[in-house]
GROMACS .gro file of C-alpha atoms in nm:
model
  206
    1UNK     CA    1 -19.289 -10.569  12.434
    2UNK     CA    2 -19.139 -10.491  12.090
    3UNK     CA    3 -19.393 -10.210  12.046
    4UNK     CA    4 -19.308 -10.065  12.388
    5UNK     CA    5 -18.938 -10.102  12.332
    6UNK     CA    6 -18.959  -9.923  11.999
    7UNK     CA    7 -19.041  -9.602  12.188
    8UNK     CA    8 -18.846  -9.650  12.510
    9UNK     CA    9 -18.522  -9.765  12.347
   10UNK     CA   10 -18.409  -9.425  12.211
   11UNK     CA   11 -18.512  -9.243  12.531
   12UNK     CA   12 -18.347  -9.494  12.764
   13UNK     CA   13 -18.021  -9.508  12.571
   14UNK     CA   14 -17.998  -9.130  12.538
   15UNK     CA   15 -18.090  -9.045  12.897
   16UNK     CA   16 -17.896  -9.326  13.063
   17UNK     CA   17 -17.579  -9.331  12.858
   18UNK     CA   18 -17.536  -9.003  12.674
   19UNK     CA   19 -17.758  -8.758  12.863
   20UNK     CA   20 -17.609  -8.857  13.197
   21UNK     CA   21 -17.252  -8.827  13.071
   22UNK     CA   22 -17.335  -8.482  12.936
   23UNK     CA   23 -17.463  -8.383  13.280
   24UNK     CA   24 -17.135  -8.495  13.439
   25UNK     CA   25 -16.938  -8.287  13.191
   26UNK     CA   26 -17.146  -7.976  13.266
   27UNK     CA   27 -17.128  -8.006  13.647
   28UNK     CA   28 -16.802  -7.812  13.666
   29UNK     CA   29 -16.964  -7.514  13.493
   30UNK     CA   30 -17.261  -7.500  13.730
   31UNK     CA   31 -17.274  -7.325  14.065
   32UNK     CA   32 -17.154  -7.531  14.359
   33UNK     CA   33 -17.381  -7.346  14.606
   34UNK     CA   34 -17.753  -7.281  14.635
   35UNK     CA   35 -17.849  -7.519  14.356
   36UNK     CA   36 -18.091  -7.812  14.328
   37UNK     CA   37 -18.035  -8.075  14.061
   38UNK     CA   38 -18.271  -8.359  13.975
   39UNK     CA   39 -18.133  -8.656  13.784
   40UNK     CA   40 -18.396  -8.902  13.664
   41UNK     CA   41 -18.284  -9.242  13.537
   42UNK     CA   42 -18.513  -9.498  13.375
   43UNK     CA   43 -18.304  -9.797  13.479
   44UNK     CA   44 -18.341 -10.043  13.629
   45UNK     CA   45 -18.680 -10.068  13.465
   46UNK     CA   46 -18.814 -10.267  13.176
   47UNK     CA   47 -18.706 -10.276  12.901
   48UNK     CA   48 -18.360 -10.380  13.026
   49UNK     CA   49 -18.128 -10.242  12.759
   50UNK     CA   50 -17.798 -10.169  12.934
   51UNK     CA   51 -17.541 -10.415  13.063
   52UNK     CA   52 -17.352 -10.371  13.391
   53UNK     CA   53 -17.093 -10.153  13.214
   54UNK     CA   54 -17.373  -9.932  13.078
   55UNK     CA   55 -17.319 -10.046  12.722
   56UNK     CA   56 -17.631 -10.098  12.511
   57UNK     CA   57 -17.732 -10.374  12.277
   58UNK     CA   58 -17.910 -10.345  11.942
   59UNK     CA   59 -18.286 -10.286  11.946
   60UNK     CA   60 -18.491 -10.583  12.074
   61UNK     CA   61 -18.183 -10.742  12.231
   62UNK     CA   62 -18.253 -10.723  12.605
   63UNK     CA   63 -18.012 -10.752  12.896
   64UNK     CA   64 -18.133 -10.836  13.250
   65UNK     CA   65 -18.269 -10.659  13.557
   66UNK     CA   66 -17.947 -10.735  13.747
   67UNK     CA   67 -17.722 -10.588  13.479
   68UNK     CA   68 -17.944 -10.279  13.450
   69UNK     CA   69 -17.934 -10.236  13.828
   70UNK     CA   70 -17.554 -10.258  13.832
   71UNK     CA   71 -17.539  -9.997  13.558
   72UNK     CA   72 -17.750  -9.763  13.771
   73UNK     CA   73 -17.516  -9.809  14.067
   74UNK     CA   74 -17.220  -9.737  13.841
   75UNK     CA   75 -17.376  -9.408  13.730
   76UNK     CA   76 -17.447  -9.311  14.092
   77UNK     CA   77 -17.083  -9.376  14.178
   78UNK     CA   78 -16.973  -9.168  13.880
   79UNK     CA   79 -17.183  -8.876  14.001
   80UNK     CA   80 -17.050  -8.900  14.357
   81UNK     CA   81 -16.698  -8.925  14.218
   82UNK     CA   82 -16.749  -8.609  14.013
   83UNK     CA   83 -16.867  -8.418  14.323
   84UNK     CA   84 -16.559  -8.531  14.513
   85UNK     CA   85 -16.335  -8.435  14.221
   86UNK     CA   86 -16.483  -8.083  14.230
   87UNK     CA   87 -16.466  -8.065  14.612
   88UNK     CA   88 -16.845  -8.039  14.633
   89UNK     CA   89 -16.925  -8.372  14.797
   90UNK     CA   90 -16.889  -8.273  15.165
   91UNK     CA   91 -17.110  -7.966  15.133
   92UNK     CA   92 -17.381  -8.142  14.931
   93UNK     CA   93 -17.703  -8.297  15.051
   94UNK     CA   94 -17.752  -8.602  14.829
   95UNK     CA   95 -18.062  -8.819  14.796
   96UNK     CA   96 -18.082  -9.132  14.583
   97UNK     CA   97 -18.410  -9.319  14.579
   98UNK     CA   98 -18.625  -9.539  14.359
   99UNK     CA   99 -19.002  -9.531  14.323
  100UNK     CA  100 -19.035  -9.897  14.424
  101UNK     CA  101 -18.837 -10.217  14.457
  102UNK     CA  102 -18.828 -10.519  14.228
  103UNK     CA  103 -19.173 -10.675  14.212
  104UNK     CA  104 -19.147 -11.054  14.245
  105UNK     CA  105 -19.511 -11.093  14.334
  106UNK     CA  106 -19.693 -11.023  14.658
  107UNK     CA  107 -19.913 -11.215  14.896
  108UNK     CA  108 -20.152 -11.091  15.161
  109UNK     CA  109 -19.957 -11.028  15.479
  110UNK     CA  110 -19.627 -10.985  15.295
  111UNK     CA  111 -19.541 -10.643  15.157
  112UNK     CA  112 -19.282 -10.791  14.923
  113UNK     CA  113 -18.974 -10.639  14.760
  114UNK     CA  114 -19.178 -10.378  14.575
  115UNK     CA  115 -19.220 -10.197  14.908
  116UNK     CA  116 -18.845 -10.196  14.973
  117UNK     CA  117 -18.712  -9.926  14.739
  118UNK     CA  118 -18.354  -9.808  14.750
  119UNK     CA  119 -18.310  -9.495  14.961
  120UNK     CA  120 -17.968  -9.337  15.015
  121UNK     CA  121 -17.934  -9.011  15.205
  122UNK     CA  122 -17.611  -8.816  15.264
  123UNK     CA  123 -17.636  -8.522  15.500
  124UNK     CA  124 -17.427  -8.207  15.460
  125UNK     CA  125 -17.088  -8.264  15.619
  126UNK     CA  126 -17.153  -8.634  15.679
  127UNK     CA  127 -16.823  -8.822  15.664
  128UNK     CA  128 -16.925  -9.181  15.739
  129UNK     CA  129 -17.216  -9.389  15.623
  130UNK     CA  130 -17.490  -9.513  15.851
  131UNK     CA  131 -17.758  -9.774  15.788
  132UNK     CA  132 -18.110  -9.706  15.909
  133UNK     CA  133 -18.351  -9.998  15.919
  134UNK     CA  134 -18.640  -9.769  16.008
  135UNK     CA  135 -18.953  -9.818  15.802
  136UNK     CA  136 -19.043  -9.504  15.612
  137UNK     CA  137 -19.297  -9.372  15.366
  138UNK     CA  138 -19.308  -9.102  15.100
  139UNK     CA  139 -19.452  -8.834  15.325
  140UNK     CA  140 -19.150  -8.873  15.556
  141UNK     CA  141 -18.909  -8.749  15.290
  142UNK     CA  142 -18.988  -8.372  15.299
  143UNK     CA  143 -18.957  -8.357  15.680
  144UNK     CA  144 -18.637  -8.567  15.682
  145UNK     CA  145 -18.476  -8.349  15.415
  146UNK     CA  146 -18.582  -8.014  15.563
  147UNK     CA  147 -18.463  -8.108  15.911
  148UNK     CA  148 -18.111  -8.119  15.764
  149UNK     CA  149 -18.147  -7.766  15.621
  150UNK     CA  150 -18.409  -7.572  15.817
  151UNK     CA  151 -18.562  -7.759  16.116
  152UNK     CA  152 -18.827  -7.491  16.171
  153UNK     CA  153 -18.953  -7.531  15.815
  154UNK     CA  154 -18.950  -7.908  15.861
  155UNK     CA  155 -19.197  -7.882  16.149
  156UNK     CA  156 -19.463  -7.757  15.907
  157UNK     CA  157 -19.474  -8.091  15.724
  158UNK     CA  158 -19.650  -8.410  15.821
  159UNK     CA  159 -19.477  -8.744  15.838
  160UNK     CA  160 -19.167  -8.815  16.046
  161UNK     CA  161 -18.801  -8.728  16.043
  162UNK     CA  162 -18.658  -9.075  15.979
  163UNK     CA  163 -18.358  -9.002  16.200
  164UNK     CA  164 -18.597  -8.963  16.494
  165UNK     CA  165 -18.759  -9.301  16.433
  166UNK     CA  166 -18.461  -9.527  16.511
  167UNK     CA  167 -18.582  -9.609  16.862
  168UNK     CA  168 -18.933  -9.707  16.753
  169UNK     CA  169 -19.003 -10.077  16.800
  170UNK     CA  170 -19.297 -10.085  16.558
  171UNK     CA  171 -19.460  -9.868  16.297
  172UNK     CA  172 -19.802  -9.897  16.137
  173UNK     CA  173 -19.865  -9.866  15.764
  174UNK     CA  174 -20.179  -9.859  15.558
  175UNK     CA  175 -20.146  -9.985  15.201
  176UNK     CA  176 -20.407  -9.851  14.963
  177UNK     CA  177 -20.561 -10.082  14.706
  178UNK     CA  178 -20.439 -10.040  14.345
  179UNK     CA  179 -20.596  -9.752  14.152
  180UNK     CA  180 -20.845  -9.681  14.434
  181UNK     CA  181 -21.109  -9.911  14.288
  182UNK     CA  182 -21.258  -9.981  14.631
  183UNK     CA  183 -21.236  -9.773  14.945
  184UNK     CA  184 -21.045 -10.021  15.155
  185UNK     CA  185 -20.683 -10.104  15.218
  186UNK     CA  186 -20.449 -10.330  15.415
  187UNK     CA  187 -20.314 -10.254  15.761
  188UNK     CA  188 -19.961 -10.374  15.846
  189UNK     CA  189 -19.737 -10.346  16.150
  190UNK     CA  190 -19.363 -10.344  16.077
  191UNK     CA  191 -19.088 -10.410  16.328
  192UNK     CA  192 -18.728 -10.285  16.318
  193UNK     CA  193 -18.626 -10.567  16.086
  194UNK     CA  194 -18.896 -10.466  15.838
  195UNK     CA  195 -19.097 -10.781  15.907
  196UNK     CA  196 -19.462 -10.715  15.829
  197UNK     CA  197 -19.753 -10.842  16.035
  198UNK     CA  198 -20.088 -10.827  15.859
  199UNK     CA  199 -20.342 -10.656  16.087
  200UNK     CA  200 -20.650 -10.672  15.867
  201UNK     CA  201 -20.849 -10.460  15.626
  202UNK     CA  202 -20.931 -10.097  15.703
  203UNK     CA  203 -21.190  -9.869  15.546
  204UNK     CA  204 -21.101  -9.527  15.410
  205UNK     CA  205 -21.446  -9.403  15.509
  206UNK     CA  206 -21.383  -9.446  15.881
   0.00000   0.00000   0.00000
């Protein structure tokens, strides 16, 4: 861990605390139309170096996952606040997502928290929030996004528009084994409450 932290510490502190603040300062000078911005944050990921106020500790002095997570939410709120300040929020399509959820360990038949990443989606002109409990996967994201901008272009992509999946009682998922070391995976059926039922092992060769 000290060896890993030696390299990640400068990057994490710069990107999370100083790089992000620099981005907020520059937003007013960037075009408010026809622009795509990608903001990548390391937190909340090990090593946990920022507290809930996004202050950092000396090298090798860790904080916690919870404090790092709260810092990430604070930065998201700062970004949304900046868009509102510049009157760009209503006309913006905003996506906030993580690559995976917190991994507390998994058991067969239980997808676990790692398969419950954060996914926030604000459509253009959307005034009120709405919670979707629909199970989704990565290949659903391009179609869901494009259907908010150009529905015809969205039809060219596989996957599903998540807003069309609200009425589905169940959805089937196939979890590949780590690193593809053997050509089999796990088959799950998820209901609306994201409860997973283990359906058995499937073969990629079939």
